[in-house]
Coordinates of C-alpha atoms in Angstrom, one line a residue:
M1 CA 87.6 112.1 117.7
P2 CA 84.9 114.3 116.2
V3 CA 84.9 114.3 112.4
A4 CA 84.8 118.1 112.5
T5 CA 88.3 118.2 114.0
L6 CA 89.7 116.1 111.2
L7 CA 90.6 117.1 107.7
P8 CA 90.7 114.6 104.9
F9 CA 94.3 114.2 103.7
T10 CA 94.3 113.0 100.2
A11 CA 92.6 113.5 96.9
T12 CA 89.0 112.4 97.4
P13 CA 87.1 115.1 95.5
N14 CA 84.6 114.5 92.8
R15 CA 85.7 111.1 91.6
K16 CA 87.6 109.6 94.5
S17 CA 86.8 107.5 97.6
A18 CA 83.5 107.1 99.4
S19 CA 81.3 104.8 101.3
P20 CA 77.7 104.7 100.1
T21 CA 76.7 107.2 102.8
S22 CA 79.6 109.5 102.6
F23 CA 80.4 109.3 98.9
R24 CA 78.9 112.6 97.8
L25 CA 80.4 114.5 100.8
T26 CA 83.9 113.2 100.2
E27 CA 83.7 114.4 96.6
K28 CA 83.1 118.0 97.4
F29 CA 86.6 119.2 97.1
I30 CA 87.6 118.0 100.5
L31 CA 91.2 118.1 99.4
L32 CA 91.0 121.8 100.2
L33 CA 93.5 121.1 102.9
V34 CA 96.2 120.6 100.3
F35 CA 94.7 122.3 97.3
S36 CA 93.8 125.5 99.1
A37 CA 97.5 126.3 98.7
F38 CA 98.2 124.3 95.7
I39 CA 95.3 125.4 93.5
T40 CA 96.0 129.0 93.9
L41 CA 99.7 128.3 93.4
C42 CA 99.6 125.7 90.8
F43 CA 97.9 127.8 88.2
G44 CA 101.1 128.3 86.2
A45 CA 103.4 131.1 87.2
I46 CA 103.0 131.1 90.9
F47 CA 105.2 128.1 91.2
F48 CA 108.0 130.0 89.5
L49 CA 108.0 133.4 91.2
P50 CA 110.8 134.8 93.3
D51 CA 109.7 134.8 97.0
S52 CA 108.7 138.4 96.9
S53 CA 105.4 139.6 98.1
K54 CA 105.8 142.8 96.0
L55 CA 106.3 140.9 92.8
L56 CA 103.6 138.3 93.7
S57 CA 101.1 141.0 94.3
G58 CA 101.8 142.4 90.8
V59 CA 101.4 139.0 89.2
F60 CA 98.4 137.5 91.0
F61 CA 96.7 140.3 92.9
H62 CA 96.4 144.0 92.5
S63 CA 98.7 146.6 91.0
S64 CA 101.2 148.0 88.7
A65 CA 102.7 147.2 85.3
V66 CA 103.3 143.6 86.2
E67 CA 99.5 143.0 86.2
T68 CA 99.3 144.7 82.8
N69 CA 101.8 142.2 81.4
T70 CA 100.1 139.2 82.8
R71 CA 96.6 140.1 81.7
T72 CA 97.2 141.6 78.4
G73 CA 99.4 141.1 75.4
P74 CA 99.7 138.0 73.2
D75 CA 98.0 135.6 75.5
S76 CA 94.8 137.6 75.9
S77 CA 92.0 138.8 73.7
D78 CA 91.8 142.4 72.6
S79 CA 88.0 142.4 73.1
G80 CA 87.0 144.5 76.0
S81 CA 90.6 145.3 76.9
A82 CA 90.1 149.0 77.0
G83 CA 88.0 148.8 80.2
N84 CA 90.6 146.5 81.8
D85 CA 93.4 148.9 80.8
D86 CA 91.6 151.9 82.4
R87 CA 91.2 150.0 85.6
V88 CA 94.8 148.9 85.6
L89 CA 96.1 152.4 84.9
A90 CA 94.0 153.8 87.7
K91 CA 95.6 151.3 90.1
I92 CA 99.0 152.2 88.9
R93 CA 98.4 155.9 89.5
K94 CA 97.0 155.1 93.0
D95 CA 100.0 152.9 93.8
H96 CA 102.5 155.5 92.6
E97 CA 100.8 158.3 94.6
K98 CA 100.9 156.1 97.7
A99 CA 104.6 155.3 97.1
L100 CA 105.4 159.0 96.7
L101 CA 103.7 159.9 99.9
E102 CA 105.6 157.2 101.8
A103 CA 108.9 158.4 100.3
K104 CA 108.2 162.0 101.3
D105 CA 107.4 160.9 104.9
T106 CA 110.5 158.9 105.1
L107 CA 112.8 161.6 103.8
Q108 CA 111.5 164.0 106.5
K109 CA 112.9 161.7 109.2
R110 CA 116.4 161.8 110.6
P111 CA 118.9 159.2 109.5
D112 CA 118.9 157.4 112.9
E113 CA 115.1 157.2 112.8
I114 CA 115.1 155.7 109.3
K115 CA 117.7 153.1 110.4
Q116 CA 115.6 152.2 113.5
D117 CA 112.5 151.8 111.3
I118 CA 114.4 149.5 109.0
I119 CA 115.5 147.3 112.0
I120 CA 112.0 147.2 113.4
E121 CA 110.6 146.2 110.0
K122 CA 113.1 143.5 109.5
E123 CA 112.3 142.0 112.9
K124 CA 108.6 142.1 112.1
V125 CA 109.2 140.2 108.8
V126 CA 111.4 137.6 110.5
K127 CA 108.7 137.1 113.2
E128 CA 105.9 136.7 110.7
S129 CA 108.0 134.2 108.6
M130 CA 108.5 131.8 111.6
G131 CA 106.4 128.7 111.4
Q132 CA 105.1 126.6 114.3
G133 CA 107.8 125.7 116.8
G134 CA 109.9 128.7 115.7
K135 CA 110.9 127.0 112.4
D136 CA 111.9 129.5 109.7
V137 CA 109.8 128.8 106.6
N138 CA 111.2 131.8 104.7
N139 CA 114.4 130.0 103.7
L140 CA 113.2 129.0 100.3
P141 CA 115.2 128.7 97.1
F142 CA 115.0 131.3 94.4
V143 CA 112.7 130.3 91.6
E144 CA 112.5 132.0 88.2
Y145 CA 109.2 133.0 86.8
R146 CA 108.5 132.7 83.1
R147 CA 104.8 132.1 82.5
P148 CA 104.0 129.2 80.2
P149 CA 101.9 130.3 77.2
G150 CA 98.2 130.1 76.9
A151 CA 97.0 131.1 80.4
T152 CA 94.4 133.2 78.7
G153 CA 93.2 132.7 75.1
H154 CA 91.9 134.5 72.0
E155 CA 88.4 134.8 70.8
P156 CA 87.6 132.0 68.3
L157 CA 87.3 133.1 64.7
D158 CA 84.2 131.1 64.0
P159 CA 81.1 133.1 65.0
E160 CA 79.1 130.2 66.3
T161 CA 82.0 128.9 68.4
R162 CA 82.6 132.4 69.8
D163 CA 79.0 132.8 70.8
R164 CA 78.9 129.4 72.5
R165 CA 82.1 130.2 74.4
A166 CA 80.6 133.5 75.5
K167 CA 77.5 131.6 76.7
I168 CA 79.6 129.4 78.9
K169 CA 81.3 132.4 80.4
E170 CA 77.8 133.8 81.1
M171 CA 77.0 130.5 82.9
M172 CA 80.1 130.9 85.0
K173 CA 79.1 134.4 85.9
H174 CA 75.6 133.3 87.0
A175 CA 77.1 130.5 89.1
W176 CA 79.7 132.8 90.7
D177 CA 77.5 135.8 91.2
S178 CA 74.9 133.6 92.9
Y179 CA 77.5 132.1 95.2
R180 CA 78.8 135.5 96.0
R181 CA 75.4 136.9 96.7
Y182 CA 73.9 134.1 98.8
A183 CA 76.8 132.0 100.1
W184 CA 80.0 134.1 100.2
G185 CA 82.6 132.4 102.4
S186 CA 80.6 129.1 102.7
N187 CA 82.0 126.0 101.0
E188 CA 79.2 125.7 98.5
L189 CA 75.9 127.2 97.6
R190 CA 72.3 126.0 98.0
P191 CA 70.9 127.6 94.8
V192 CA 67.2 126.8 95.4
S193 CA 67.0 127.9 99.1
K194 CA 69.6 130.6 98.4
Q195 CA 72.0 130.0 101.3
G196 CA 75.4 128.6 102.1
H197 CA 76.1 124.9 102.2
S198 CA 79.0 123.4 104.2
S199 CA 80.0 119.8 105.1
N200 CA 81.7 119.0 108.4
L201 CA 84.2 117.0 106.3
F202 CA 85.8 120.3 105.4
G203 CA 86.7 120.7 109.1
S204 CA 87.0 124.4 110.0
I205 CA 88.1 125.5 106.5
K206 CA 85.6 127.6 104.5
G207 CA 85.4 129.0 101.1
A208 CA 85.9 125.9 98.9
T209 CA 84.0 127.4 96.0
I210 CA 86.2 130.5 96.1
V211 CA 89.4 128.5 96.0
D212 CA 88.2 126.0 93.5
A213 CA 87.0 128.7 91.1
L214 CA 90.1 130.9 91.1
D215 CA 91.8 129.6 88.0
T216 CA 88.5 129.3 86.1
L217 CA 87.9 133.0 86.7
Y218 CA 91.4 133.8 85.5
I219 CA 91.2 131.6 82.4
M220 CA 87.9 133.2 81.5
E221 CA 89.4 136.7 82.1
M222 CA 86.8 137.5 84.7
F223 CA 89.4 139.7 86.5
E224 CA 87.1 141.7 88.8
E225 CA 85.7 138.5 90.2
F226 CA 89.2 137.0 90.4
D227 CA 90.3 140.0 92.4
A228 CA 87.4 139.6 94.8
A229 CA 88.3 135.9 95.2
T230 CA 92.0 136.5 95.9
D231 CA 91.1 139.3 98.4
W232 CA 88.9 136.8 100.3
V233 CA 91.7 134.2 100.3
E234 CA 94.2 136.7 101.6
K235 CA 92.0 137.8 104.4
N236 CA 90.2 134.6 105.4
L237 CA 92.5 131.7 104.7
D238 CA 95.3 133.5 106.4
F239 CA 97.3 133.7 103.2
N240 CA 98.9 137.0 104.4
V241 CA 102.3 135.8 103.3
V242 CA 103.6 134.8 100.0
F243 CA 101.5 131.8 98.8
R244 CA 104.6 129.7 98.0
R245 CA 105.7 129.9 101.6
K246 CA 102.2 129.0 102.8
A247 CA 102.0 126.0 100.5
V248 CA 105.3 124.7 101.9
E249 CA 104.0 125.2 105.5
L250 CA 100.9 123.2 104.6
G251 CA 102.9 120.5 103.0
E252 CA 105.0 120.1 106.1
K253 CA 101.9 119.8 108.3
L254 CA 100.7 117.0 106.1
L255 CA 103.9 114.9 106.3
P256 CA 102.8 113.1 109.5
A257 CA 100.1 111.3 107.5
F258 CA 102.9 109.2 105.9
K259 CA 104.1 107.9 109.3
T260 CA 102.9 104.4 108.7
P261 CA 104.9 101.1 108.6
T262 CA 104.7 101.2 104.8
G263 CA 104.7 104.9 104.1
I264 CA 101.3 104.7 102.5
P265 CA 99.5 107.7 104.0
W266 CA 96.4 107.8 106.1
A267 CA 93.2 109.2 104.5
L268 CA 92.5 111.5 107.5
L269 CA 94.9 113.6 109.5
N270 CA 94.4 115.7 112.6
L271 CA 96.6 118.7 111.9
K272 CA 97.0 119.6 115.6
S273 CA 98.0 116.2 116.9
G274 CA 99.5 114.8 113.7
I275 CA 97.5 111.6 114.3
G276 CA 96.1 109.9 111.2
R277 CA 93.5 107.2 110.5
N278 CA 91.6 105.8 107.7
W279 CA 87.9 105.6 106.8
P280 CA 86.4 102.9 109.0
W281 CA 84.4 101.4 106.1
A282 CA 87.4 101.0 103.8
S283 CA 88.2 97.3 103.9
G284 CA 89.5 96.9 107.4
G285 CA 91.0 100.4 107.7
S286 CA 92.7 100.3 104.3
S287 CA 94.0 103.3 102.4
I288 CA 92.3 104.0 99.1
L289 CA 94.0 103.8 95.7
A290 CA 92.5 107.1 94.4
E291 CA 93.5 108.9 97.6
Y292 CA 97.1 107.9 98.2
G293 CA 97.7 107.6 94.4
T294 CA 96.6 111.2 93.7
L295 CA 99.3 113.2 95.4
H296 CA 102.1 112.8 92.9
L297 CA 101.7 115.9 90.8
E298 CA 101.3 118.3 93.7
F299 CA 104.0 116.8 95.9
M300 CA 106.6 116.8 93.1
H301 CA 105.8 120.4 92.5
L302 CA 106.1 121.1 96.2
S303 CA 109.6 119.7 96.3
K304 CA 110.4 122.2 93.4
L305 CA 108.8 125.0 95.4
S306 CA 110.6 124.3 98.7
G307 CA 113.9 122.8 97.6
N308 CA 113.0 120.0 100.0
P309 CA 113.2 116.5 98.4
E310 CA 111.1 114.9 101.1
F311 CA 107.8 115.6 99.4
A312 CA 108.9 113.9 96.2
Q313 CA 110.4 111.0 98.2
K314 CA 107.1 110.4 100.0
V315 CA 105.2 109.9 96.7
M316 CA 108.0 108.0 95.0
N317 CA 107.9 105.6 98.0
I318 CA 104.3 104.9 97.3
R319 CA 105.4 103.6 93.9
K320 CA 108.0 101.4 95.5
V321 CA 105.4 99.8 97.7
L322 CA 103.1 99.2 94.7
N323 CA 105.8 97.8 92.5
R324 CA 106.8 95.2 95.2
L325 CA 103.2 93.8 95.4
D326 CA 101.7 91.1 93.2
K327 CA 98.8 92.5 91.3
P328 CA 95.9 90.2 90.5
Q329 CA 95.7 90.0 86.7
G330 CA 97.9 93.1 86.6
L331 CA 95.2 95.1 88.2
Y332 CA 95.5 97.5 91.2
P333 CA 92.8 96.8 93.9
N334 CA 91.2 99.8 95.5
Y335 CA 92.3 99.0 99.0
L336 CA 95.7 98.7 100.5
N337 CA 96.5 98.3 104.2
P338 CA 99.1 100.9 105.3
N339 CA 100.3 98.7 108.2
S340 CA 100.7 95.3 106.5
G341 CA 101.4 96.6 103.0
Q342 CA 98.9 94.0 101.7
W343 CA 95.8 94.5 99.5
G344 CA 92.4 94.6 101.1
Q345 CA 89.4 93.5 99.2
H346 CA 90.1 92.7 95.6
H347 CA 87.8 95.3 94.2
V348 CA 89.0 97.1 91.1
S349 CA 87.4 100.2 89.6
V350 CA 88.5 102.8 87.1
G351 CA 85.7 104.9 88.6
G352 CA 85.2 105.9 92.2
L353 CA 88.0 104.7 94.6
G354 CA 90.5 104.0 91.8
D355 CA 90.2 106.4 88.9
S356 CA 92.7 109.2 89.5
F357 CA 95.5 106.9 90.4
Y358 CA 95.7 105.8 86.7
E359 CA 95.3 109.4 85.6
Y360 CA 98.3 110.5 87.7
L361 CA 100.6 107.8 86.4
L362 CA 100.1 109.2 82.9
K363 CA 100.2 112.8 84.0
A364 CA 103.3 112.4 86.1
W365 CA 105.1 111.3 83.0
L366 CA 103.7 114.2 81.0
M367 CA 104.4 116.8 83.7
S368 CA 108.0 115.6 83.9
D369 CA 108.4 116.6 80.2
K370 CA 108.2 112.8 79.5
T371 CA 111.3 111.9 81.6
D372 CA 109.4 109.9 84.3
E373 CA 109.8 106.5 82.6
E374 CA 108.6 104.6 85.6
G375 CA 105.3 106.4 85.7
K376 CA 104.9 105.8 81.9
K377 CA 105.5 102.1 82.2
M378 CA 103.2 101.7 85.1
Y379 CA 100.4 103.6 83.2
Y380 CA 100.6 101.6 80.0
D381 CA 100.9 98.3 81.9
A382 CA 97.8 99.2 83.9
L383 CA 95.9 100.3 80.8
Q384 CA 96.7 96.9 79.2
A385 CA 95.3 95.1 82.3
I386 CA 92.2 97.3 82.2
E387 CA 91.6 96.5 78.5
T388 CA 92.1 92.8 79.1
N389 CA 90.0 92.4 82.2
L390 CA 87.5 95.2 82.5
M391 CA 86.8 96.6 79.0
R392 CA 83.9 95.0 77.3
K393 CA 81.5 95.7 74.4
S394 CA 77.7 95.3 74.7
S395 CA 75.6 93.5 72.3
G396 CA 74.5 96.9 71.0
G397 CA 78.2 97.8 70.2
L398 CA 78.9 100.1 73.2
T399 CA 82.3 99.9 74.8
Y400 CA 82.3 100.2 78.6
I401 CA 84.6 99.6 81.5
A402 CA 83.2 97.3 84.1
E403 CA 84.1 96.8 87.7
W404 CA 86.0 93.8 89.0
K405 CA 85.2 92.2 92.3
G406 CA 87.2 89.2 93.3
G407 CA 87.4 88.0 89.7
L408 CA 83.8 88.6 88.9
L409 CA 82.7 91.5 86.6
E410 CA 79.9 93.9 87.6
H411 CA 78.7 95.3 84.3
K412 CA 78.3 98.8 85.5
M413 CA 80.1 102.0 84.5
G414 CA 80.0 105.1 86.6
H415 CA 79.8 108.7 85.4
L416 CA 83.2 109.1 87.2
T417 CA 84.7 106.4 84.8
C418 CA 83.8 108.5 81.8
F419 CA 87.0 110.6 82.4
A420 CA 88.8 107.5 81.0
G421 CA 88.0 108.5 77.4
G422 CA 90.0 111.7 77.8
M423 CA 92.8 110.0 79.7
I424 CA 93.3 107.3 77.0
A425 CA 93.3 109.9 74.3
L426 CA 95.8 112.0 76.2
G427 CA 98.2 109.1 76.4
A428 CA 97.6 107.5 73.0
D429 CA 100.5 109.4 71.3
G430 CA 103.0 107.8 73.7
A431 CA 101.5 104.3 73.5
P432 CA 104.0 101.5 73.0
G433 CA 104.4 99.8 69.7
D434 CA 101.7 100.6 67.1
K435 CA 98.9 101.1 69.6
T436 CA 98.3 104.8 69.2
G437 CA 95.5 104.4 66.7
H438 CA 94.0 101.5 68.7
Q439 CA 93.9 103.6 71.9
M440 CA 92.3 106.6 70.1
E441 CA 89.6 104.2 68.9
Q442 CA 89.1 103.1 72.4
A443 CA 88.9 106.7 73.6
A444 CA 86.3 107.5 70.9
E445 CA 84.2 104.5 71.8
I446 CA 84.1 105.3 75.5
A447 CA 83.2 108.9 74.6
R448 CA 80.3 107.6 72.5
T449 CA 79.1 105.3 75.3
C450 CA 79.1 108.1 77.8
H451 CA 77.2 110.3 75.4
E452 CA 74.6 107.6 75.0
S453 CA 74.2 107.6 78.8
Y454 CA 73.1 111.2 78.5
A455 CA 71.0 110.8 75.3
R456 CA 69.0 107.9 76.8
T457 CA 67.6 110.0 79.7
A458 CA 64.6 112.3 79.8
L459 CA 66.7 115.3 80.8
K460 CA 69.6 114.6 78.5
L461 CA 71.9 114.6 81.5
G462 CA 73.9 111.5 82.6
P463 CA 73.1 109.3 85.6
E464 CA 75.6 108.6 88.4
A465 CA 76.0 105.1 87.0
F466 CA 74.6 103.0 84.2
R467 CA 74.4 99.3 83.5
F468 CA 74.8 96.7 80.8
D469 CA 72.7 93.8 82.0
G470 CA 69.2 92.6 82.2
G471 CA 68.5 93.7 78.7
V472 CA 69.5 97.4 79.2
E473 CA 72.5 99.3 77.9
A474 CA 73.9 102.6 79.2
I475 CA 70.8 103.1 81.5
A476 CA 70.6 103.4 85.3
T477 CA 68.4 100.7 86.7
R478 CA 68.7 101.5 90.4
Q479 CA 67.1 104.6 92.0
N480 CA 70.3 105.5 93.8
E481 CA 72.2 105.7 90.5
K482 CA 69.8 108.1 88.7
Y483 CA 71.0 111.4 90.1
F484 CA 73.2 114.0 88.4
I485 CA 75.3 116.4 90.5
L486 CA 76.8 118.6 87.8
R487 CA 79.7 116.3 87.2
P488 CA 82.5 117.1 84.7
E489 CA 83.9 113.8 83.5
V490 CA 81.9 113.4 80.3
I491 CA 82.6 117.0 79.3
E492 CA 86.3 116.4 80.2
T493 CA 86.4 113.6 77.6
Y494 CA 84.7 115.7 75.0
M495 CA 87.3 118.4 75.5
Y496 CA 90.2 116.0 75.1
M497 CA 88.7 114.3 72.1
W498 CA 88.1 117.7 70.4
R499 CA 91.7 118.7 71.0
F500 CA 93.1 115.5 69.4
T501 CA 90.6 114.9 66.6
H502 CA 88.8 118.2 65.9
D503 CA 85.7 116.1 65.1
P504 CA 82.8 118.6 65.3
K505 CA 80.6 116.0 67.0
Y506 CA 82.4 116.6 70.3
R507 CA 81.5 120.3 70.3
E508 CA 77.9 119.4 69.4
W509 CA 77.7 116.9 72.2
G510 CA 79.1 119.5 74.6
W511 CA 76.6 122.0 73.4
E512 CA 73.8 119.5 74.0
A513 CA 75.0 119.3 77.6
V514 CA 75.0 123.1 77.9
Q515 CA 71.4 123.3 76.8
A516 CA 70.4 120.6 79.2
L517 CA 72.2 122.4 82.1
E518 CA 70.5 125.6 81.2
Q519 CA 67.1 124.0 80.9
H520 CA 67.0 121.7 83.9
C521 CA 69.8 122.7 86.3
K522 CA 69.7 126.5 86.2
V523 CA 67.6 128.2 88.8
E524 CA 67.4 131.8 90.0
G525 CA 70.1 131.3 92.6
G526 CA 72.6 129.3 90.6
Y527 CA 72.8 125.7 89.2
S528 CA 71.5 122.7 91.0
G529 CA 71.9 118.9 90.6
V530 CA 68.9 116.8 90.0
R531 CA 67.7 113.6 91.7
D532 CA 66.4 111.7 88.7
V533 CA 67.5 112.3 85.2
Y534 CA 64.8 109.9 83.9
A535 CA 61.9 112.0 85.4
P536 CA 60.1 114.3 82.9
T537 CA 60.8 117.4 85.1
P538 CA 63.8 118.0 87.4
N539 CA 63.7 117.5 91.1
H540 CA 66.6 119.7 92.3
D541 CA 69.0 118.6 95.0
D542 CA 69.7 122.2 96.0
V543 CA 73.5 122.0 95.8
Q544 CA 75.8 123.9 93.5
Q545 CA 79.0 121.8 93.7
S546 CA 82.3 123.6 93.8
F547 CA 83.6 121.4 91.1
Y548 CA 80.9 122.7 88.7
L549 CA 82.9 125.9 88.6
A550 CA 86.3 124.3 88.8
E551 CA 85.8 121.6 86.3
T552 CA 82.5 121.3 84.4
L553 CA 82.4 125.0 83.2
K554 CA 86.2 125.1 82.7
Y555 CA 86.2 122.1 80.4
L556 CA 83.2 123.4 78.5
Y557 CA 85.0 126.8 78.0
L558 CA 88.1 125.0 76.7
L559 CA 86.0 122.8 74.5
F560 CA 85.0 126.0 72.6
S561 CA 88.4 127.7 72.8
D562 CA 91.3 127.4 70.4
D563 CA 94.0 124.8 71.1
D564 CA 96.6 127.4 72.2
H565 CA 94.5 128.2 75.3
L566 CA 96.3 126.1 77.9
P567 CA 98.1 124.0 75.3
F568 CA 98.9 120.4 76.4
D569 CA 102.6 120.6 75.7
H570 CA 102.9 123.3 78.4
W571 CA 100.1 122.4 80.9
V572 CA 98.8 119.4 82.7
F573 CA 95.4 119.4 84.5
N574 CA 95.3 117.8 87.9
T575 CA 92.4 115.6 88.8
E576 CA 90.3 118.7 89.8
A577 CA 91.0 120.4 86.5
H578 CA 93.6 122.9 87.9
P579 CA 96.4 123.4 85.4
L580 CA 100.0 122.7 86.5
P581 CA 102.9 123.7 84.3
V582 CA 105.0 121.1 82.6
I583 CA 108.5 121.1 84.3
K584 CA 110.7 121.6 81.3
K585 CA 114.0 119.8 81.2
D586 CA 115.5 121.3 78.1
K587 CA 118.4 123.5 79.3
T588 CA 118.2 125.7 76.2
D589 CA 114.5 126.5 76.8
R590 CA 113.5 126.4 80.5
P591 CA 110.3 128.4 80.9
N592 CA 109.5 126.6 84.1
E593 CA 112.9 125.5 85.4
V594 CA 113.6 126.1 89.1
E595 CA 116.9 127.9 89.6

């Protein structure tokens, strides 16, 4: 079966699964299949809107007073608001004029004509709402919309911080404008050759950068660009119905991937035939931990959206399978055979192939308003096993997380693994016993190690992986590990460490990265990765990754924003930095509770 006819099923974007030959391709937001719906939905309020295209258009597209309420007011800055207000008022006038004309035309008709028009319109709506096989996908439960706070923020009071935040927004504008000019509709941009870039691993779906960048544009209050992006999504991703309904439809199409003897899903799914399979290189056709383990947040929300518990049941079953298995030294190997339910090769990594599984255990607990006790226990038990078996300190005093292969340690840490500093900091407050301080120290040490991996290169950008053997520390020794592809994980950890400590060094380290990006990655047509961070001058790889807009620039922007911009007690970031609202359980204060 040609790869182009398949779409990857699970979460394999910038830090997930990959063979040596396909690793970079599988990281380029190939979860677009799921997240093309979820990302546009998951940004807060859309999960909690009534199933009304009129109201939705006011909240997330063009028009009326609803738009004014979502884009101005206490959550947004006053700076530059006059121009936005004028634009919004002009739209309101235009909408009102159109409504008046339609009303006048209707009133000139006879009553029997009006009645017939209503019948025809109802039949049209019913027809459009029917899914494949004639299934009615419009029968969704009512959901209440109360936007969690902090979707947009305020200008920082400190002048230097405000200027740096504005600089990052300027970087986003350059990346977005370049994509729009040279690669609009393609998955990604080739900024040096100024043309589109697409991988066949996306299947027939296009526009990954557009979908990936949506919430970053909104968070940065780049509303004109946001409107252009949502217009494209409406017209080209066939989202001509309410997004909530489309997300449910997509979710239902993905369910056949779970039709395995164990319920562990396949990595690849043919949407037409419903036939799934795994990557041929993955330990005898095994499923990959960071793929099947990175569905929980989205599928739990999908059950809330649809009123269908099956989505939640599928991901909860994954936990049941894992809990029945013996885990070597308490660790989770990267490979699991979906037919036999047994581990494949005993290769353990907190970087590629494994990373986001651990992240989602913690974030499932946080997203549940700290009611998911099973997820909490699994996370802290796994973290203890990682500390005991994988976490080491170099002779120079740098803490790193090694990889474990059949009981032997490979003293290598990937750029992908650098997200772990932020993860450990995020979970430290809930740590069992008196381990909160200890875990914050671990998080700070990992952040320092990852900063050193940047500081010890010629370009001040981090390599794909760095080693602690042969007399070197935090340095890449192999040529195929020296590249930098605009990755976000180090910046992600800086952002979390800033939020929890307010130590100014994390903002300074972030600013160092901004300067390096501007000096070595910025080109006339956007931002490009580089092939060797130890070379004195950059050799560009000519790819502006979609996750650069979705993650790297978003985390930088939040690093220089106030803490009430997407506050952690109301929002959880999925593994691609798309914010999901915490599902509040307090019955007296239910900003996100589904009715």
